[in-house]
XYZ file of N, CA and C in Angstrom:
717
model
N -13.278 -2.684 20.113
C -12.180 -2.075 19.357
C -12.106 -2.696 17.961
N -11.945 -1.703 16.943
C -11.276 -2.392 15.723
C -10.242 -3.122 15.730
N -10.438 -3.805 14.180
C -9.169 -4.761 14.267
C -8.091 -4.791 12.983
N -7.246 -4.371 12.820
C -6.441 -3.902 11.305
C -5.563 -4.757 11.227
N -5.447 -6.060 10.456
C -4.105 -6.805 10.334
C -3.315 -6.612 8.719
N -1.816 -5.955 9.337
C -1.436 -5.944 8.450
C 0.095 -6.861 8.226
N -0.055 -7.534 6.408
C 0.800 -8.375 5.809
C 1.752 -7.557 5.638
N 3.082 -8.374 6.436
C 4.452 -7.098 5.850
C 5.639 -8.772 5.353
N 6.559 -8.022 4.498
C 6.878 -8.626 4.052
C 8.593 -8.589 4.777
N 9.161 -7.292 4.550
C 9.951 -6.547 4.998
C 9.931 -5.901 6.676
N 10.816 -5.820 7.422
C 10.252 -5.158 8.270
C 10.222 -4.211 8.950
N 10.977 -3.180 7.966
C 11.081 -1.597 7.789
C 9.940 -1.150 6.970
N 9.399 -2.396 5.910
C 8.349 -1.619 4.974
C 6.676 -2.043 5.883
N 6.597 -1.182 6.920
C 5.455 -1.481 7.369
C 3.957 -0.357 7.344
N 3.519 0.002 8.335
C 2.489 0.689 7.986
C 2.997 2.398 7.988
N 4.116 2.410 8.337
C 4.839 3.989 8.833
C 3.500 5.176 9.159
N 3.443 5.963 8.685
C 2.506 6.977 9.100
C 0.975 6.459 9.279
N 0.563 5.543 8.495
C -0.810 4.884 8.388
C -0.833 4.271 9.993
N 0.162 3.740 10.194
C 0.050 3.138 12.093
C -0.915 4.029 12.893
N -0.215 5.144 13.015
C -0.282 5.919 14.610
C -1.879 6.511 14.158
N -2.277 6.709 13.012
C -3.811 7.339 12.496
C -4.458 6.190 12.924
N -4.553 4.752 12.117
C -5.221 3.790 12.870
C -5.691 3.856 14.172
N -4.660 3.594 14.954
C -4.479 3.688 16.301
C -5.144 4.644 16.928
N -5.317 6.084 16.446
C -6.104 6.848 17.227
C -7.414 6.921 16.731
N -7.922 5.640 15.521
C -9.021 5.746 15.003
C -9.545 4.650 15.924
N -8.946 3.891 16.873
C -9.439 2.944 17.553
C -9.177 1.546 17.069
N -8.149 1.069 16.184
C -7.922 0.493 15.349
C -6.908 -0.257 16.651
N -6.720 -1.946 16.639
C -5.816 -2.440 17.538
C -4.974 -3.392 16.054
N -4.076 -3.146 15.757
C -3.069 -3.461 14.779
C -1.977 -4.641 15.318
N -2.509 -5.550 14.309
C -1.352 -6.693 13.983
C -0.729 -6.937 12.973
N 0.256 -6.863 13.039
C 1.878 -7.210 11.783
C 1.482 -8.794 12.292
N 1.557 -9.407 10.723
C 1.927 -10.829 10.225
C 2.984 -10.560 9.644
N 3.941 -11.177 9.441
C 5.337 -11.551 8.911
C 4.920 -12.919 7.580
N 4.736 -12.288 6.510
C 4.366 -13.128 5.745
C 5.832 -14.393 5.951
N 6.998 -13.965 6.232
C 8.254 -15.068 5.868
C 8.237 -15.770 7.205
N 7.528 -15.669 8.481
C 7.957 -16.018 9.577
C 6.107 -16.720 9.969
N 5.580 -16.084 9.919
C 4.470 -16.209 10.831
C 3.311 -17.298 9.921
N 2.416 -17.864 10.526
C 1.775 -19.183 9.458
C 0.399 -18.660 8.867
N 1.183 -17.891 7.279
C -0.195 -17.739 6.924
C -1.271 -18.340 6.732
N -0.881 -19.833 6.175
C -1.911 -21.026 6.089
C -3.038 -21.216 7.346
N -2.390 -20.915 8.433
C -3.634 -20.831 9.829
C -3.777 -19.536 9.927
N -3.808 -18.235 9.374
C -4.155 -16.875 9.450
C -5.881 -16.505 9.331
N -6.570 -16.279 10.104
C -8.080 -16.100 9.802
C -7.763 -14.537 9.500
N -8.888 -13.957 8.247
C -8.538 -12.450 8.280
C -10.060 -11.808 7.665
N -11.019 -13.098 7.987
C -12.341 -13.173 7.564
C -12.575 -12.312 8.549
N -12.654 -11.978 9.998
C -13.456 -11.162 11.354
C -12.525 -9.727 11.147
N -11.265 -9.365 10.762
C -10.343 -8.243 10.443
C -11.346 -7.236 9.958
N -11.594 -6.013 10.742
C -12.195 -5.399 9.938
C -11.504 -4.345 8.510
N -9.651 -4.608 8.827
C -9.648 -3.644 7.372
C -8.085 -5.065 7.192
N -8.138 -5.586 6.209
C -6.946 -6.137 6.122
C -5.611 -5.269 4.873
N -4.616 -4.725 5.237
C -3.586 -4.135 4.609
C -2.379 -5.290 3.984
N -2.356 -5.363 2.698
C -0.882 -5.811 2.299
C 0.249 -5.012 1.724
N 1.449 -5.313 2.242
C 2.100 -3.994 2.404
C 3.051 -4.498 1.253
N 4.229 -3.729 0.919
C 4.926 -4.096 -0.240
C 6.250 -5.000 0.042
N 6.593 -5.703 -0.960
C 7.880 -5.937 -0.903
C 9.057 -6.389 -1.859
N 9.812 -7.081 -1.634
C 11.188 -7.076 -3.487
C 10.769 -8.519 -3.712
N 9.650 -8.767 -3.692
C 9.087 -10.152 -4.175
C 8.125 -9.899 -5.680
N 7.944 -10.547 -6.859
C 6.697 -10.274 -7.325
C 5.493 -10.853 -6.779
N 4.209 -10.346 -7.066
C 3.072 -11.241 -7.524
C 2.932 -12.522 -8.435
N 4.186 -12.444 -9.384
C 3.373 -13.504 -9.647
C 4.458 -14.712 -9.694
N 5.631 -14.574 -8.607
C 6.552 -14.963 -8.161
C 6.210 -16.400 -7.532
N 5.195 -17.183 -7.400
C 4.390 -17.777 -6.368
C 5.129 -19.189 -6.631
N 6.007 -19.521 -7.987
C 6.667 -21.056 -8.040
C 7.933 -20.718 -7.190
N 8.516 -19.635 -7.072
C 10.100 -19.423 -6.349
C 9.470 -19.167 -5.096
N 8.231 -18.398 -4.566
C 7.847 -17.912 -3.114
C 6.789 -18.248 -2.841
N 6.409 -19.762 -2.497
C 5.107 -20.207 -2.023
C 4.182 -19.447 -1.342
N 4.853 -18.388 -0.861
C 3.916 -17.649 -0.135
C 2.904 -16.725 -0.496
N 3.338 -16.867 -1.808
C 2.191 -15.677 -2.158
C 1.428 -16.111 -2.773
N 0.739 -17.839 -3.089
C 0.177 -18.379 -3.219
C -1.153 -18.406 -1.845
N -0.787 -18.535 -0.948
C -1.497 -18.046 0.488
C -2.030 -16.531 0.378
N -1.066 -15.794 0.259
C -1.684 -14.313 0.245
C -2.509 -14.075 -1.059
N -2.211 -14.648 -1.782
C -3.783 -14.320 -2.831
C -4.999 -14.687 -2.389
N -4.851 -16.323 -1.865
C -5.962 -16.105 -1.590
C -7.001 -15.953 0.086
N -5.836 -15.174 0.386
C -6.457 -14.359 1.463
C -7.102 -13.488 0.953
N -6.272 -12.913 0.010
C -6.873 -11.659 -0.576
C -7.893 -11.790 -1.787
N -7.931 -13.003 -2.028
C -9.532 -13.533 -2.876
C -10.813 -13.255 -1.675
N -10.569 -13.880 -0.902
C -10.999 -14.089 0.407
C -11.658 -12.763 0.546
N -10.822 -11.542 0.893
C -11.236 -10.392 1.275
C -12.466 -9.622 0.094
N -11.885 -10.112 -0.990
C -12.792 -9.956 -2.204
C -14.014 -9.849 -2.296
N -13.873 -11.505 -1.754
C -15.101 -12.324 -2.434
C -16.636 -11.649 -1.208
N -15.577 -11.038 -0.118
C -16.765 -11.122 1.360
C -16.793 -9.701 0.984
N -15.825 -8.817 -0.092
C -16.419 -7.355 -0.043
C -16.236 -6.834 1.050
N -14.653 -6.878 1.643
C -14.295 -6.446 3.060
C -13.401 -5.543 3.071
N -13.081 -4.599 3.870
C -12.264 -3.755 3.593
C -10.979 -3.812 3.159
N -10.350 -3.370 2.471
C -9.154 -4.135 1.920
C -8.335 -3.003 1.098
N -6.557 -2.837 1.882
C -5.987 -1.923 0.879
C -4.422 -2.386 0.282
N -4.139 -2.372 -0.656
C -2.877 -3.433 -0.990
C -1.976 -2.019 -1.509
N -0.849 -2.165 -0.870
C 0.351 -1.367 -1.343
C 1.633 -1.728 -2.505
N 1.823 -1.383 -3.268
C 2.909 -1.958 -3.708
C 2.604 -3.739 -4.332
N 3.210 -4.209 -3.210
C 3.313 -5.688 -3.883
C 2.030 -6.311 -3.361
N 1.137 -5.424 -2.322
C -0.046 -5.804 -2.449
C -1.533 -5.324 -3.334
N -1.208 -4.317 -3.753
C -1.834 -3.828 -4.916
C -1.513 -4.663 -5.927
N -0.228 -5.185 -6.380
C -0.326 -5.923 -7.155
C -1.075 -7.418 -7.415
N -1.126 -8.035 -5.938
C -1.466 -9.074 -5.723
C -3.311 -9.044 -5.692
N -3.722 -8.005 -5.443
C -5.237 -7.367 -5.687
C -5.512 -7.460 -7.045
N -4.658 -7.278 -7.699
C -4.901 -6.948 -9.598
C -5.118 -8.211 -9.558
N -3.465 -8.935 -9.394
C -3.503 -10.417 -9.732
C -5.190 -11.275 -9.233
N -5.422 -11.714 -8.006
C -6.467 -12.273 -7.915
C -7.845 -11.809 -8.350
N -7.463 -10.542 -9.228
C -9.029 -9.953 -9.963
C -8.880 -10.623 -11.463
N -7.795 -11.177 -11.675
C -7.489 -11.595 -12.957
C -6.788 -10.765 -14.324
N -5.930 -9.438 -13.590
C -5.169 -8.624 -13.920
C -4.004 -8.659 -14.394
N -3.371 -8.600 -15.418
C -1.847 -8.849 -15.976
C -0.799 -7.821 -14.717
N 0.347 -8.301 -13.885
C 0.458 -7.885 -13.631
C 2.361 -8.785 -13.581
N 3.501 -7.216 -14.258
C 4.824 -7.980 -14.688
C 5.690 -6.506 -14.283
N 6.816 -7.359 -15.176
C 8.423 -6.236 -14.639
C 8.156 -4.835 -15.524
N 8.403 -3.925 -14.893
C 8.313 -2.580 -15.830
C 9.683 -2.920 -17.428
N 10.745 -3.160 -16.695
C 11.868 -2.904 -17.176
C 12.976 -2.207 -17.073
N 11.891 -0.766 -15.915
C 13.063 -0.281 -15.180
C 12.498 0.023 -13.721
N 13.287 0.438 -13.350
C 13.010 0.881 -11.405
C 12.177 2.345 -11.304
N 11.355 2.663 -10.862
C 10.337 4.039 -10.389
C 10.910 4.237 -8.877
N 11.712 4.680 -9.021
C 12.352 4.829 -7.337
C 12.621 6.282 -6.841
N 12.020 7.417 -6.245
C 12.395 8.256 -6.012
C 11.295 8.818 -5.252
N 10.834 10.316 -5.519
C 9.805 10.821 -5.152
C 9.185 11.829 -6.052
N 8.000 11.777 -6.623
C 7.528 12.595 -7.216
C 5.725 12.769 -7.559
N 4.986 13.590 -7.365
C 3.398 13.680 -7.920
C 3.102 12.995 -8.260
N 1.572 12.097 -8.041
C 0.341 11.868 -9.287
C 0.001 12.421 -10.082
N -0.594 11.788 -11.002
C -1.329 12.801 -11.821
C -2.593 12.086 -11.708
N -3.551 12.881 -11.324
C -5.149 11.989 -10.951
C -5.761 11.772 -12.494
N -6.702 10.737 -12.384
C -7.677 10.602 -13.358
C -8.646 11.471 -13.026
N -10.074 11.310 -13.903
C -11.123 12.261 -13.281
C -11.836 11.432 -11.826
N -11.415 10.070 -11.811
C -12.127 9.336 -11.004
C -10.862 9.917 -9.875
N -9.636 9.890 -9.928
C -8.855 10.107 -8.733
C -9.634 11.512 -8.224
N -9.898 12.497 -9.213
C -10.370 14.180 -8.659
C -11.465 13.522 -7.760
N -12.328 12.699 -7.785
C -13.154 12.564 -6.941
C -13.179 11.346 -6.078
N -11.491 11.090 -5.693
C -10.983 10.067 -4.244
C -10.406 10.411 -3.566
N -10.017 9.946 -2.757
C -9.406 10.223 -1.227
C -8.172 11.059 -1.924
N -7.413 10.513 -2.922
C -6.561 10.969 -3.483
C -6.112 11.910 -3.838
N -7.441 12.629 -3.854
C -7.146 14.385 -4.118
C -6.573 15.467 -3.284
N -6.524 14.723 -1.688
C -5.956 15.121 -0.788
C -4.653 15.771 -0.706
N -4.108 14.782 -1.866
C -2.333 15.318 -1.842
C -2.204 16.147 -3.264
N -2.956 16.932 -3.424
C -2.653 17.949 -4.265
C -1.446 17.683 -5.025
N -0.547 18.255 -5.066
C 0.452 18.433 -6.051
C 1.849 17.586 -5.316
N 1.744 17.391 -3.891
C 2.902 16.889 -3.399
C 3.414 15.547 -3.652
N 4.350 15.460 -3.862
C 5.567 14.460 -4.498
C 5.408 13.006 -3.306
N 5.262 12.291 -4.028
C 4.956 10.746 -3.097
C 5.991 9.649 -2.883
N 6.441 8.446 -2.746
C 7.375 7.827 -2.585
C 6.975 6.510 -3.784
N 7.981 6.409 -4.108
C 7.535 5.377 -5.542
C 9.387 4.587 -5.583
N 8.888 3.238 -5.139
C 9.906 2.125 -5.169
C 9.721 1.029 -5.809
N 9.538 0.832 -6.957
C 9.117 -0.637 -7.427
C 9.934 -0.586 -8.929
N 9.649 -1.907 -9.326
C 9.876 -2.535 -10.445
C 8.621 -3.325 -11.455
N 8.217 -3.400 -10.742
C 6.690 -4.371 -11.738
C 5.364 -3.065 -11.364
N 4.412 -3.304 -12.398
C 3.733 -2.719 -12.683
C 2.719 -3.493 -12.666
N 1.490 -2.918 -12.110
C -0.203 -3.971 -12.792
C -0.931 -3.275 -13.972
N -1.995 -4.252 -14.926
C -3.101 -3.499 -15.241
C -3.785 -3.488 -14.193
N -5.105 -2.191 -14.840
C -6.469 -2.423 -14.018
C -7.069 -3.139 -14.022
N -7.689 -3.653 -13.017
C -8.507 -4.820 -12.822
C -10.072 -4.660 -13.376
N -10.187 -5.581 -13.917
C -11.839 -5.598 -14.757
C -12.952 -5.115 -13.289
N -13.505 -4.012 -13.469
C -14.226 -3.368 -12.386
C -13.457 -2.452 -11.475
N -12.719 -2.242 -11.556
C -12.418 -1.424 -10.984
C -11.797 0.255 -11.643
N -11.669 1.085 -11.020
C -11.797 2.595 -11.570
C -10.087 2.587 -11.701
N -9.556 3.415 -12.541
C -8.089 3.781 -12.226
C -8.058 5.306 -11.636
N -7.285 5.264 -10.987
C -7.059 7.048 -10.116
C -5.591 7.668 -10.463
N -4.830 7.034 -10.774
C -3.793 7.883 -10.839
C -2.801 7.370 -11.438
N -1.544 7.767 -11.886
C -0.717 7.807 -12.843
C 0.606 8.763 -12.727
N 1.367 7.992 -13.487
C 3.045 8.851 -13.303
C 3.460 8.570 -14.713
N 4.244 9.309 -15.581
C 4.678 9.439 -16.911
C 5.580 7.878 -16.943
N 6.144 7.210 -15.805
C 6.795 5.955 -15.930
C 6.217 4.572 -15.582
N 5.013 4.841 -14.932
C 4.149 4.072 -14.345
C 2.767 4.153 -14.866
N 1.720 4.003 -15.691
C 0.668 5.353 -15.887
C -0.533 4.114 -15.140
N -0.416 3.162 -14.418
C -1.328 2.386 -12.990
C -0.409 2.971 -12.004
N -1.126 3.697 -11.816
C -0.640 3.802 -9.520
C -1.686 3.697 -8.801
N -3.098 3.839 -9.351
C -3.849 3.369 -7.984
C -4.784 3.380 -8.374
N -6.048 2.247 -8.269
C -7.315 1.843 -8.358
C -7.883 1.298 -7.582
N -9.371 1.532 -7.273
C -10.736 1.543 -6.312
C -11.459 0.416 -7.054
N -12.242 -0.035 -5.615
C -13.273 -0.950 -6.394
C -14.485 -0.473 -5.520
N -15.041 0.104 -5.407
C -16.031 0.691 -4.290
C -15.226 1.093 -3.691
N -15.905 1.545 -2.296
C -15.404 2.630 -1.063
C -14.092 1.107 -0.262
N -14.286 0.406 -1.009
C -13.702 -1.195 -0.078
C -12.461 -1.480 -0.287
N -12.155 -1.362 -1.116
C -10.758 -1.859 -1.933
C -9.873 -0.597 -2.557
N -8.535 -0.454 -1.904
C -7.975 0.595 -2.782
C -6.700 0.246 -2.751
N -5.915 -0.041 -3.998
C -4.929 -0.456 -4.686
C -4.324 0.507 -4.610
N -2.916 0.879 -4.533
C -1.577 1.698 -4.369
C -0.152 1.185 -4.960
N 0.304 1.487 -5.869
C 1.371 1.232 -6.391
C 2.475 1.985 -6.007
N 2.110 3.098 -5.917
C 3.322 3.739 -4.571
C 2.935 3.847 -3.291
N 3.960 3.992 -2.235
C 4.090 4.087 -1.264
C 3.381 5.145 -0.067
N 2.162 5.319 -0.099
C 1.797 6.369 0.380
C 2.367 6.872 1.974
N 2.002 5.209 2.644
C 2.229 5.133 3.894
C 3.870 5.647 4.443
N 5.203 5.680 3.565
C 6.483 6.190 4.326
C 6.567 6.762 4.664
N 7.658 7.013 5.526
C 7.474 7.992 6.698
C 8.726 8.512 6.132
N 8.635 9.703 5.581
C 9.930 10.464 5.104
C 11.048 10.570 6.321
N 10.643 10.699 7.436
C 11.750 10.164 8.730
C 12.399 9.012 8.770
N 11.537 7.879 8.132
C 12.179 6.855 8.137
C 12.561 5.871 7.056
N 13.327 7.373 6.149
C 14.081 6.964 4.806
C 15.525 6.310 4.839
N 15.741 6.310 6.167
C 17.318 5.855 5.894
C 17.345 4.257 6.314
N 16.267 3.601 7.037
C 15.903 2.137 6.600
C 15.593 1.666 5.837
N 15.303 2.519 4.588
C 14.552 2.284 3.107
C 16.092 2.075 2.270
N 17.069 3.214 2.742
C 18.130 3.439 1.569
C 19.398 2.244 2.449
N 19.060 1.894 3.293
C 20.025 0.653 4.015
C 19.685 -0.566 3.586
N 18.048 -0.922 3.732
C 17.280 -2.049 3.637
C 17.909 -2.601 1.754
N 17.567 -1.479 1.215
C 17.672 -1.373 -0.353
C 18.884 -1.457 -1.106
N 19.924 -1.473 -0.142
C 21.323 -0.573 -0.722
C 21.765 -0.979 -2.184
N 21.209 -2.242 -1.956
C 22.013 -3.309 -3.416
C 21.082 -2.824 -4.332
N 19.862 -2.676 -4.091
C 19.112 -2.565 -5.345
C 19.191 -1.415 -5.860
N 19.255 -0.053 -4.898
C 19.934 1.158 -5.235
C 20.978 1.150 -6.472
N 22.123 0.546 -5.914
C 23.068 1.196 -6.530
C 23.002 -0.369 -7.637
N 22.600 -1.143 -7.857
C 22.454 -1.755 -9.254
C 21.109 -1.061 -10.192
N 20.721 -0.694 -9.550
C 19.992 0.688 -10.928
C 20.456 2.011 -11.067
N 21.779 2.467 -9.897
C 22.857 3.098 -10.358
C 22.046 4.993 -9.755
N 21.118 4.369 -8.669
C 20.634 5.762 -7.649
C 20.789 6.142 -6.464
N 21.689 7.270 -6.427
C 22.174 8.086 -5.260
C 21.612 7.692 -4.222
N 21.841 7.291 -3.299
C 20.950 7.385 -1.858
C 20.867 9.013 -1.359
N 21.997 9.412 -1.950
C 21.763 10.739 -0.928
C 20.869 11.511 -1.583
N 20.382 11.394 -3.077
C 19.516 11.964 -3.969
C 18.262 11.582 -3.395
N 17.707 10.494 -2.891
C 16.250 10.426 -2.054
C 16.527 10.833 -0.770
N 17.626 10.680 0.098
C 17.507 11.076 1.228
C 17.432 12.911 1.289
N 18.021 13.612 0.665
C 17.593 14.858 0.165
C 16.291 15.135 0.064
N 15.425 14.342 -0.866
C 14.014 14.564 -1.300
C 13.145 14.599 -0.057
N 13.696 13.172 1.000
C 12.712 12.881 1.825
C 12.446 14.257 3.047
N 14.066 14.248 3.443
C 14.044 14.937 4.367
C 13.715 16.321 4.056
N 13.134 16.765 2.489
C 12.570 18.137 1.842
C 10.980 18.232 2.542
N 10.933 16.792 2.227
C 9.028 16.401 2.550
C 8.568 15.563 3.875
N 9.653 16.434 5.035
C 9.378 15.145 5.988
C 7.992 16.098 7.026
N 7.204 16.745 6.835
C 6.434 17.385 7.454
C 5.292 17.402 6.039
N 5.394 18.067 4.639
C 4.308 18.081 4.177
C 3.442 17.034 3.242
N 4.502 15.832 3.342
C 4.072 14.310 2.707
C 3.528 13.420 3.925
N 3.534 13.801 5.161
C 2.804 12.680 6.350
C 1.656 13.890 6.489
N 1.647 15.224 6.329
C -0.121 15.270 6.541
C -0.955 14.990 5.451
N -0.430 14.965 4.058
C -0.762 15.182 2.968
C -1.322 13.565 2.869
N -0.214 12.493 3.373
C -1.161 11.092 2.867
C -2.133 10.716 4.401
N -1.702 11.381 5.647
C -3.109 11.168 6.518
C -4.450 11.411 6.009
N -4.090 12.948 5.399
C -5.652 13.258 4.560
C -6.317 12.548 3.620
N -5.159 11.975 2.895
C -5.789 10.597 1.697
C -6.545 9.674 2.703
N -5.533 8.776 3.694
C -5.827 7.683 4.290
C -7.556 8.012 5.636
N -7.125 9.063 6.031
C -8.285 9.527 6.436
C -10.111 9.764 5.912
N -9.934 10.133 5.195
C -10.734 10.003 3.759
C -11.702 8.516 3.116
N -10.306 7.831 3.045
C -10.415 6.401 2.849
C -11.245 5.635 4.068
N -10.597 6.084 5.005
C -11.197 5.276 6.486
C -12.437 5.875 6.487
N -12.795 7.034 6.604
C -14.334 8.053 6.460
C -15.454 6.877 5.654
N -14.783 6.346 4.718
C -15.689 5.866 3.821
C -15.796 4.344 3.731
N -14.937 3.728 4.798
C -15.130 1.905 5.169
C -15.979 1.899 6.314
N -15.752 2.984 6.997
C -16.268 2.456 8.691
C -17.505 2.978 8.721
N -18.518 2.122 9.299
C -19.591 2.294 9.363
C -20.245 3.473 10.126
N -21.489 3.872 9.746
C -21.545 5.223 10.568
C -22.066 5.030 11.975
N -21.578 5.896 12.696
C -21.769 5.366 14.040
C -23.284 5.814 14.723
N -24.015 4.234 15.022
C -25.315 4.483 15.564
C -25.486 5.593 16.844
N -26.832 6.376 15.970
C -27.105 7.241 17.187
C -27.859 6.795 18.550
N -28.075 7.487 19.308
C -29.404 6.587 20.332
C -30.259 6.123 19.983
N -30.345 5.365 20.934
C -32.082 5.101 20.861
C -32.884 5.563 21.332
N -34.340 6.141 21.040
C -35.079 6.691 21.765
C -35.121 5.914 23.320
């Protein structure tokens, strides 16, 4: 069986729709609790896809949150061996960061739901999957692109949302993985940060529950795609 360990920070912000696809890809999935569990003894060298998921921490936060001093360089780690590897949010950021990527506060909040806009490199990634449909975008800090790697996509407030480094590595600045069902742990989890940037909850919970059927097939097909192109092809017989 495969083996998928994924870094959560939060523990509503986990793999949501990306789970149950794993799982029927043969994938046996472990949640680390970056605040609870000991990343310092974490092996993630034998993992065949390691995920870092997002959270209200920065990247480059690492003198106030020791911990993400560890998760870099796990995620150097994953790098350096050229292993499968996909960072969401505050792990996309932390991907930039250990590529040697500027990565800081926007200035304002990207919180709602709305389209990519692909590069020409996104027209030809997993990414193209979600056509025109509106995605989940919660953050405050922003990355550059990382030296080698492609950029794919873009939002008029954000213009990094997601970059590739080969078929191995794919960076996400929004949220692909939410589960529009399970927006009202997002707008509970969040409440303070909501309403100190002064946004409706009921204005995303509206959006979500608009897209709660055509935003979970729309990012399976991305994430599907993605997996098509880490996992090795499967040996035929032998004579």
């Amino acid at each position: 069986m495969k083996t998928a360990i994924a870094i959560r920070h939060l523990h509503f912000e986990d793999l949501g729709t990306l789970e149950p696809l794993l799982e029927a890809r043969g994938y046996a999935v472990r949640y680390v609790d970056a605040t609870a569990d000991g990343l310092h003894t974490l092996d993630v060298s034998s993992a065949d896809l390691l995920v870092v998921l997002g959270g209200p921490i920065g990247a480059f936060d690492d003198e106030t949150y020791p911990l993400i001093a560890r998760e870099l360089a796990l995620v150097r780690e994953r790098l350096e061996n050229q292993r499968p590897l996909l960072g969401i949010c505050l792990g996309a950021q932390l991907i930039a960061r250990a590529l040697g990527a500027r990565v800081d506060a926007m200035g304002v909040k990207e919180i709602g739901f709305a389209p990519l806009t692909l590069t020409q490199e996104g027209e030809a990634s997993p990414l193209v999957a979600l056509g025109d449909v509106p995605v989940m975008h919660w953050h405050g800090d922003q990355f550059d692109i990382p030296p080698g790697a492609l950029r794919l996509a873009g939002t008029d407030v954000c213009p990094n949302q997601a970059f590739a480094i080969g078929r191995h590595v794919l960076g996400l600045q929004c949220h692909l993985e939410a589960d529009p069902l399970q927006i009202e742990r997002w707008l509970v989890g969040h409440a303070c940060e909501l309403a100190q940037a002064g946004i409706d909850p009921r204005a995303l919970r509206t959006q979500a529950y608009a897209l709660q059927t055509r935003l979970p097939l729309a990012t399976q097909a991305v994430f599907t795609r993605w997996l098509d192109g880490i996992e090795p092809e499967p040996r035929g017989e032998q004579p």
